Coordinates of C-alpha atoms and ligand atoms in Angstrom, one line a residue:
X1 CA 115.9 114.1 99.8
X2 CA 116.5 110.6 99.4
X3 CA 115.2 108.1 102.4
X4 CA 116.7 104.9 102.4
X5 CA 114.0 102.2 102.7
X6 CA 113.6 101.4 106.1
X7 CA 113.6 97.6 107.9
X8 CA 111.0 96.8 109.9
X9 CA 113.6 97.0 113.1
X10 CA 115.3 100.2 111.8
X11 CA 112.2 102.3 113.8
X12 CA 111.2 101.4 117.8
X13 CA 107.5 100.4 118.0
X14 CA 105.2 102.6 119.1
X15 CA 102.4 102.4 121.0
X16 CA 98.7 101.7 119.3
X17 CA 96.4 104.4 120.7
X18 CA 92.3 103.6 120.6
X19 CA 89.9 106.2 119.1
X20 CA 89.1 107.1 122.5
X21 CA 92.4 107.9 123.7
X22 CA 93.0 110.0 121.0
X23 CA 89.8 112.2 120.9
X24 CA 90.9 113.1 124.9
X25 CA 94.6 113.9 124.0
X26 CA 93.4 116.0 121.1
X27 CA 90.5 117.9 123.7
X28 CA 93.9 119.4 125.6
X29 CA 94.7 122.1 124.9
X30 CA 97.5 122.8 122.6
X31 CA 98.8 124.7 120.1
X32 CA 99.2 121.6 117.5
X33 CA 100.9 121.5 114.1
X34 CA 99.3 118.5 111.9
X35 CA 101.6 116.9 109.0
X36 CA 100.2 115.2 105.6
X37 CA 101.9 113.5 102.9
X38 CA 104.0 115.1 100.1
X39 CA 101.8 115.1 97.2
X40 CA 98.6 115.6 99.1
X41 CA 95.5 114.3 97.5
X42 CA 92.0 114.7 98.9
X43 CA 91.8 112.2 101.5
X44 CA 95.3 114.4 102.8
X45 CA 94.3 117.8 102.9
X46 CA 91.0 116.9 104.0
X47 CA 91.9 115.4 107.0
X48 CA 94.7 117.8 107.6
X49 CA 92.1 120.7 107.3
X50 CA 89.3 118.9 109.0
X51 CA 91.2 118.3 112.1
X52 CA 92.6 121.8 112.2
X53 CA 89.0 122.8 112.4
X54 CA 88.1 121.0 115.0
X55 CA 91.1 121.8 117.3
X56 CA 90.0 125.6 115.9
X57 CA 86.6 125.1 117.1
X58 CA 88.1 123.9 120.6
X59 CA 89.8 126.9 121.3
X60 CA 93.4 126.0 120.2
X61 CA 95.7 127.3 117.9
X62 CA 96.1 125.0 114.7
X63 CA 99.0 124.8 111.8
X64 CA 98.7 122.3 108.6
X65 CA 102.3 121.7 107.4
X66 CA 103.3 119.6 104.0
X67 CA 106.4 119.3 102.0
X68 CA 104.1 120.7 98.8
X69 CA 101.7 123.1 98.5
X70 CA 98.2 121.8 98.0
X71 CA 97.2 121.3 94.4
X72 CA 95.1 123.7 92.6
X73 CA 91.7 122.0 92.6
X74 CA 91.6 120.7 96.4
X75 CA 92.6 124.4 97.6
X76 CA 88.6 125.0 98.0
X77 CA 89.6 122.7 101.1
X78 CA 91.9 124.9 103.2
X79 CA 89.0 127.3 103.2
X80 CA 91.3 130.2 103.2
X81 CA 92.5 129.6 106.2
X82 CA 96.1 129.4 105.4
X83 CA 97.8 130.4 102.4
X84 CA 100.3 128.0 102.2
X85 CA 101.4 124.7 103.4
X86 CA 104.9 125.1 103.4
X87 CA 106.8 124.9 106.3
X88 CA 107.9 128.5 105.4
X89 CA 104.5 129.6 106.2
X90 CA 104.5 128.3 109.6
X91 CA 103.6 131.5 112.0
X92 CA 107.0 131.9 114.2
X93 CA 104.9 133.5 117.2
X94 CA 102.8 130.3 118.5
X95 CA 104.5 127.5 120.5
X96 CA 103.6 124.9 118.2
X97 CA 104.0 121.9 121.4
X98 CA 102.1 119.2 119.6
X99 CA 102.9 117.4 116.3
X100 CA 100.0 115.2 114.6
X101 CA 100.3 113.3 111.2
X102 CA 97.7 112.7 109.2
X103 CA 97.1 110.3 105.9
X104 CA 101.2 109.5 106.3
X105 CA 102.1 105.7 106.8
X106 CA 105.5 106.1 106.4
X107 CA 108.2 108.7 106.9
X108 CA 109.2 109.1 103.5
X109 CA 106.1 110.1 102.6
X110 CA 106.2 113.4 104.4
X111 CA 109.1 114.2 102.3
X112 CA 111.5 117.0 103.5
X113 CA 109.5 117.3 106.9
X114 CA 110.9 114.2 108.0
X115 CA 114.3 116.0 108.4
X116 CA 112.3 118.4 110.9
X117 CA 110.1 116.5 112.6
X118 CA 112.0 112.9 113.0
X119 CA 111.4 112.1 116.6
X120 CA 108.8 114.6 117.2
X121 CA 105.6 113.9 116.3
X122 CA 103.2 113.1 119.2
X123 CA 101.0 110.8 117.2
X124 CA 99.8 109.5 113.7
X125 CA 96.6 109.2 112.5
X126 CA 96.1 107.1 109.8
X127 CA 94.5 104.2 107.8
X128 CA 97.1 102.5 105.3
X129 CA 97.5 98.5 105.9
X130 CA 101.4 99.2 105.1
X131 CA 104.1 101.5 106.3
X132 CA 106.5 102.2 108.7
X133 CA 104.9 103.8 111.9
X134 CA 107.2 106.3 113.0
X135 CA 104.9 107.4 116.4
X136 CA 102.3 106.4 118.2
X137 CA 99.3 105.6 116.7
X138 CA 95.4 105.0 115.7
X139 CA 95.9 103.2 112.4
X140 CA 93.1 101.3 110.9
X141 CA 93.4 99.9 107.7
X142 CA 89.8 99.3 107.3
X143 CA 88.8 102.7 107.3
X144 CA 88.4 103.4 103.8
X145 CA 90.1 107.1 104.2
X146 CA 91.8 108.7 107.2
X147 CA 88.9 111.4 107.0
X148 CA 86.5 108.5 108.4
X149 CA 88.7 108.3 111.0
X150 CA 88.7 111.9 111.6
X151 CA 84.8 111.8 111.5
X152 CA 84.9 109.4 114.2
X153 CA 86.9 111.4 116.2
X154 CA 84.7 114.5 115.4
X155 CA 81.7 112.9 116.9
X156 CA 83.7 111.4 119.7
X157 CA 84.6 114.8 120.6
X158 CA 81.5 116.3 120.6
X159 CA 79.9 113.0 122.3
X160 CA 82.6 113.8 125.5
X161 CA 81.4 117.5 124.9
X162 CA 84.9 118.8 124.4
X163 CA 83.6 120.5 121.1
X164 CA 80.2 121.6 121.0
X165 CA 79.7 121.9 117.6
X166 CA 81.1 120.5 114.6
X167 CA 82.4 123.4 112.5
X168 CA 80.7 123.1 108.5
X169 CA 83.4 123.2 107.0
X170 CA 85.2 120.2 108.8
X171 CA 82.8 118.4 107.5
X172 CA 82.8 119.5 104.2
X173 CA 86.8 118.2 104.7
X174 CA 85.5 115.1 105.5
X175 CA 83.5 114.0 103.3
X176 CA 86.0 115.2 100.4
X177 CA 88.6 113.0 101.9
X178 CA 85.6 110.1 102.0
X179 CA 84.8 110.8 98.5
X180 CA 88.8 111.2 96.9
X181 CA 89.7 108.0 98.7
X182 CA 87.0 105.8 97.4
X183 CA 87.1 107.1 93.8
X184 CA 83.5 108.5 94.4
X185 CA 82.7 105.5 96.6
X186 CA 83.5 103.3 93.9
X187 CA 86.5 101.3 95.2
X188 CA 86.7 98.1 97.0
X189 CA 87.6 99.8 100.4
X190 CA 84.2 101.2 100.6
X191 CA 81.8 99.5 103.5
X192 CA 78.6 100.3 105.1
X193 CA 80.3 102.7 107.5
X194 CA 81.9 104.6 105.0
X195 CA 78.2 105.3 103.5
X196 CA 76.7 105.7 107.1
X197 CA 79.5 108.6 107.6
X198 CA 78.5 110.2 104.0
X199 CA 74.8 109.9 105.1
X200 CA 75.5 111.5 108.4
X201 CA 77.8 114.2 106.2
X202 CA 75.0 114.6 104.2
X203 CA 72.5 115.0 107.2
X204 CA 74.3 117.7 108.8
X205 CA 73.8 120.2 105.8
X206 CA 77.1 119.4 103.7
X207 CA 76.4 119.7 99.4
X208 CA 77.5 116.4 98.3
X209 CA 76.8 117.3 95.1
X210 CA 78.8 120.6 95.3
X211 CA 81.4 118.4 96.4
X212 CA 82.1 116.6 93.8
X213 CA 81.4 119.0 91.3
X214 CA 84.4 120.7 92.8
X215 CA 86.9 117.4 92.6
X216 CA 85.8 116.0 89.3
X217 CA 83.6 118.3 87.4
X218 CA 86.5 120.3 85.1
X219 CA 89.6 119.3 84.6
X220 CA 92.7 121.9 83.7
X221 CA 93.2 121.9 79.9
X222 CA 97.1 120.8 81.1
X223 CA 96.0 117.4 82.7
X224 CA 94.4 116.5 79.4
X225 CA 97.4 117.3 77.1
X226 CA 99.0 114.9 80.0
X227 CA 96.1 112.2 80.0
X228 CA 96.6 112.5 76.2
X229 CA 100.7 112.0 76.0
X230 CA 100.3 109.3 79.0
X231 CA 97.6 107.5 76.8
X232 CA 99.8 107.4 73.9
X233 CA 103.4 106.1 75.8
X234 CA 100.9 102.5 77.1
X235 CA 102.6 99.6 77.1
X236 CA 101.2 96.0 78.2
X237 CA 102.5 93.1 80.0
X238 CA 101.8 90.1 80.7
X239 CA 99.1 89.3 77.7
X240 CA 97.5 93.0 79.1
X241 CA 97.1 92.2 82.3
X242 CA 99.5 94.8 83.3
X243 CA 99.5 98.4 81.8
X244 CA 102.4 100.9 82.0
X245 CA 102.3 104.6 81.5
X246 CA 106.1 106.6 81.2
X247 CA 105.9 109.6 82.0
X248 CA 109.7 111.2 81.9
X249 CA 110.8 114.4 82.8
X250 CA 111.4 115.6 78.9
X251 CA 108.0 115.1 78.2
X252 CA 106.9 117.1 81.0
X253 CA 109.0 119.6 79.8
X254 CA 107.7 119.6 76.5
X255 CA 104.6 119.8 77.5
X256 CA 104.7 122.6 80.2
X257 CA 102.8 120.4 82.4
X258 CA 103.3 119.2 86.5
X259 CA 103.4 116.7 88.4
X260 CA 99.7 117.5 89.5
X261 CA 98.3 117.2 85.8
X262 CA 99.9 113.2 85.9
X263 CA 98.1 112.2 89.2
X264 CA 94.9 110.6 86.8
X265 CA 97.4 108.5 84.6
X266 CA 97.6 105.7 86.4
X267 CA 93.4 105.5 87.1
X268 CA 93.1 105.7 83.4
X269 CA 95.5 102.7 82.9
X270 CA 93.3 100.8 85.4
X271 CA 90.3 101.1 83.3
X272 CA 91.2 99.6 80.3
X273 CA 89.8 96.2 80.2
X274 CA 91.4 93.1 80.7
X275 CA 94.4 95.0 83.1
X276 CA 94.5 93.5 86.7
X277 CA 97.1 96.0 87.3
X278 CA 97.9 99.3 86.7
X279 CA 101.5 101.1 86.7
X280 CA 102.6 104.8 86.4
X281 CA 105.5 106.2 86.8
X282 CA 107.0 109.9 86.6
X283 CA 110.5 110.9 86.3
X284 CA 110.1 114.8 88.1
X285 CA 112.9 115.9 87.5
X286 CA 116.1 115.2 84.9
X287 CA 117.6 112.5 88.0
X288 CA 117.0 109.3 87.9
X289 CA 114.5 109.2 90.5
X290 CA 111.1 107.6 89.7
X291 CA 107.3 107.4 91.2
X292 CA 105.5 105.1 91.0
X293 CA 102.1 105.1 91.3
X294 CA 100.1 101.2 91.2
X295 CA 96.4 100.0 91.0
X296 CA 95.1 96.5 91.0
X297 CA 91.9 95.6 90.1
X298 CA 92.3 91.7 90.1
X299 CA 93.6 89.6 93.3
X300 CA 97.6 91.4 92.7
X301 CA 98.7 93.0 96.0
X302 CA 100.1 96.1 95.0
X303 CA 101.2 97.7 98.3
X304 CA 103.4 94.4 98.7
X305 CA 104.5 94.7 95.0
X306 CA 105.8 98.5 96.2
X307 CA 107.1 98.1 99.5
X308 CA 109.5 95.5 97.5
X309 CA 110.8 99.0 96.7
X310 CA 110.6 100.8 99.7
X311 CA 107.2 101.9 98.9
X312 CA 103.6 101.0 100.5
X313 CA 100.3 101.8 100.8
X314 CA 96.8 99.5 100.5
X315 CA 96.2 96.6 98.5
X316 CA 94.7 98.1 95.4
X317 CA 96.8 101.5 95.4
X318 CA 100.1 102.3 96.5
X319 CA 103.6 103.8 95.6
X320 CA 106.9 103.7 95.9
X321 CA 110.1 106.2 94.9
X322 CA 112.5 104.2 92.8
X323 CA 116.1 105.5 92.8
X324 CA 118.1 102.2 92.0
X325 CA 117.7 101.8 88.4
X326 CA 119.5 103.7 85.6
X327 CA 117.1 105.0 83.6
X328 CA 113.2 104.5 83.6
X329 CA 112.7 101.2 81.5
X330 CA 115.2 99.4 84.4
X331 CA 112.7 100.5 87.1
X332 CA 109.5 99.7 84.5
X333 CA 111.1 95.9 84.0
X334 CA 112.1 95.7 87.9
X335 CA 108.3 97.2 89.1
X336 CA 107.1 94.4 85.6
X337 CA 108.8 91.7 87.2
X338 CA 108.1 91.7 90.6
X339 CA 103.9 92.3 89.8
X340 CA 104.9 89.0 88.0
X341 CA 105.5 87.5 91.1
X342 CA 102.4 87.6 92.3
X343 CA 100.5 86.9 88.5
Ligands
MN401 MN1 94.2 108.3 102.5

């Protein structure tokens, strides 16, 4: 599917919800599905899955929908409670009567759901700075992930006593999502409240180190062939101040590898020394469609740079889909240039 990028007037505006609002819409009872981006990472699925959890633990029937099926090494997440994320696997015998997204600041980044669920989601949930909201909402940008959010909401909901407990493995969720956000609380997003909510996650029993063992300890042997290519096809910028990794669709092919094995390339790009900004982008299929995938460790704001493109996302990291340019060194000078802009 291919979503045009959308003006700023091409959606109504929605109403901002507060924290507290939304913690007492989500203690009624109903049978909710809850939407994440296409792609998920951490931050995604543990939200999505921590929230269905907690409407669980309240007595309601809960559903996590996304366009892809959860990646490989964040399936410990879903806790076996679903086997798939595909709208396929939705179960036909509920009355699903509530929509929630989760992690999504634009419509495009649900992907095919968008065709399903365009004017039907009850509310967003969600903490990126840039997007097109496409509901009503509880955005906050400076949340570092949208599973602090979530954790707010968790206590909130126990504080008005519409849960009575705070199921284990929500929080568990949680503090993945915390922990996949902030690059191990290593990113610039990360503020005393993000560490309060780890300590707090930590307090009530969950294995931080377990945690991360899970997310970061082993990689498949796949992703390093991929790390490996992706190292070798760098080109710089800007006296190095900007780093590009290419990652078309014939390599991927050559190298029996998937778009989840190229997720890393662009972090790797951002740690070579002397980049400000980082660039990757990934041709998944033999189209001319491309994603891209920024990081900015200087002063560049990236989620301006890509929603120049249709794109968005925070300051430091953000994406966009590029489908204007003929083949993937047009889209690498076009994403070059406008980085320039801001250089
Ligand atoms: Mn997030």
């Amino acid at each position: 599917m291919n979503l045009e990028p959308m003006g700023a007037d091409a959606l109504p505006r929605y109403e901002k919800l507060s924290s507290e609002r939304v913690a007492q819409a989500l203690a009624k009872p109903t049978p909710t599905l809850i939407l994440f981006h296409a792609r998920p990472d951490g931050d995604a699925v543990g939200s999505a899955f921590a929230l269905r959890q907690l409407l669980t633990a309240m007595g309601m029937p809960a559903w996590c929908v996304c366009a892809d099926e959860v990646p490989q090494r964040l399936r410990f997440l879903m806790h076996g409670l679903q086997e798939s994320t595909l709208p396929a696997a939705i179960p036909q015998n509920v009355c699903w009567a509530r929509v929630v997204s989760v992690d999504t600041a634009s419509p495009a980044q649900l992907g095919a759901l968008w065709e399903t669920y365009e004017g039907k989601i009850d509310m967003m949930i969600d903490h990126h700075g840039t997007g097109t909201p496409y509901a009503p909402n509880l955005i906050l940008p400076e949340a570092a992930a949208c599973a602090e959010i979530i954790f707010d909401l968790s206590r909130e909901l126990l504080r008005i006593g519409a849960l009575s407990y705070i199921p284990s493995g929500a929080d568990v969720c949680i503090y993945a999502g915390l922990n996949t956000d902030t690059g191990s609380f290593k990113y610039s997003n990360v503020t005393p409240k993000t560490h309060r909510c780890a300590a707090e996650l930590h307090r009530a029993g969950v294995d931080s180190a377990a945690i991360t063992q899970k997310l970061y300890g082993s990689k498949p042997y796949l992703q390093l062939k991929a790390e490996g290519a992706g190292i070798r096809s760098l080109t710089f910028f800007e006296n190095g101040r900007i780093a590009v990794v290419r990652f078309p669709y014939a390599l991927k092919q050559e190298l029996g590898v998937s778009d989840e094995h190229l997720e890393t390339l662009v972090d790797i790009a951002r740690g070579i020394e002397g980049v400000e900004v980082a660039v990757s982008l990934r041709q998944p299929n033999e189209e001319n469609v491309f994603r891209c995938s920024t990081r900015a460790s200087g002063n560049v704001d990236v989620s301006a740079v890509c929603a120049a493109f249709g794109g968005g996302g925070h300051i430091r990291a953000a994406g966009c889909t590029l489908t204007d340019f003929a083949s993937m060194e047009d889209a690498v000078a076009a994403v070059v240039a406008e980085i320039g802009k801001q250089l």
